[in-house]
XYZ file of C-alpha atoms in Angstrom:
76
model
C 0.000 0.000 0.000
C 2.826 2.375 0.845
C 4.531 1.694 -2.485
C 1.281 2.347 -4.365
C 0.888 5.661 -2.560
C 4.467 6.679 -3.333
C 4.105 5.785 -7.012
C 0.805 7.651 -7.289
C 2.317 10.710 -5.580
C 5.115 10.596 -8.164
C 2.584 10.865 -10.966
C 2.207 7.201 -11.958
C -1.005 5.304 -12.584
C -0.956 2.242 -10.328
C -2.653 -1.036 -11.196
C -2.729 -3.974 -8.805
C -3.311 -7.649 -9.571
C -3.616 -10.205 -6.789
C -4.956 -13.719 -6.387
C -6.509 -12.793 -3.042
C -9.842 -11.005 -3.396
C -9.374 -8.837 -0.293
C -5.817 -7.472 -0.455
C -4.783 -4.425 1.538
C -4.626 -1.845 -1.271
C -7.798 -2.881 -3.089
C -9.870 0.122 -2.012
C -7.086 2.686 -1.882
C -7.551 5.832 -3.946
C -3.887 5.423 -4.978
C -4.959 2.512 -7.180
C -6.188 3.278 -10.685
C -7.650 -0.200 -11.177
C -7.382 -3.555 -9.448
C -7.677 -7.112 -10.730
C -8.225 -10.487 -9.092
C -6.223 -13.125 -10.969
C -5.619 -16.868 -10.547
C -3.041 -18.016 -8.030
C 0.347 -18.892 -9.527
C 0.570 -21.804 -7.089
C -2.385 -23.601 -8.640
C -1.937 -22.706 -12.310
C 1.139 -20.805 -13.409
C 0.108 -20.692 -17.059
C -3.250 -19.062 -16.298
C -1.573 -16.643 -13.882
C 0.928 -15.511 -16.541
C -1.802 -15.264 -19.186
C -3.879 -13.078 -16.872
C -0.929 -10.774 -16.197
C -0.160 -10.506 -19.914
C -3.786 -9.699 -20.667
C -3.843 -6.922 -18.052
C -0.517 -5.485 -19.223
C -1.633 -5.398 -22.852
C -5.197 -4.254 -22.124
C -4.161 -1.390 -19.863
C -0.985 -0.451 -21.811
C 1.177 -0.945 -18.728
C 4.854 -0.043 -19.160
C 6.347 -1.618 -16.044
C 5.518 -4.730 -14.037
C 6.720 -4.487 -10.459
C 6.171 -7.839 -8.727
C 6.037 -7.943 -4.948
C 6.696 -10.927 -2.665
C 6.794 -14.508 -3.988
C 5.144 -13.606 -7.308
C 8.596 -12.443 -8.363
C 9.804 -16.042 -8.572
C 6.762 -17.222 -10.558
C 7.095 -14.378 -13.046
C 10.847 -14.907 -13.400
C 10.306 -18.590 -14.180
C 7.906 -17.684 -17.005
């Protein structure tokens, strides 16, 4: 949440994707749009496809993974 606020204050549009429906930054006004996506633990292919779809659909320039998602994304 703090990172989203800092990025928004720096003039960036912040999008969040998480496999948990109720994540901490979901209702923050620092978030432009949020997405609930499949868990990478249960289906890595679907997780990566969902991320790619969001990135392309929203014209996102930078993906900044947080926590263990970093390892799943790096493996793809």
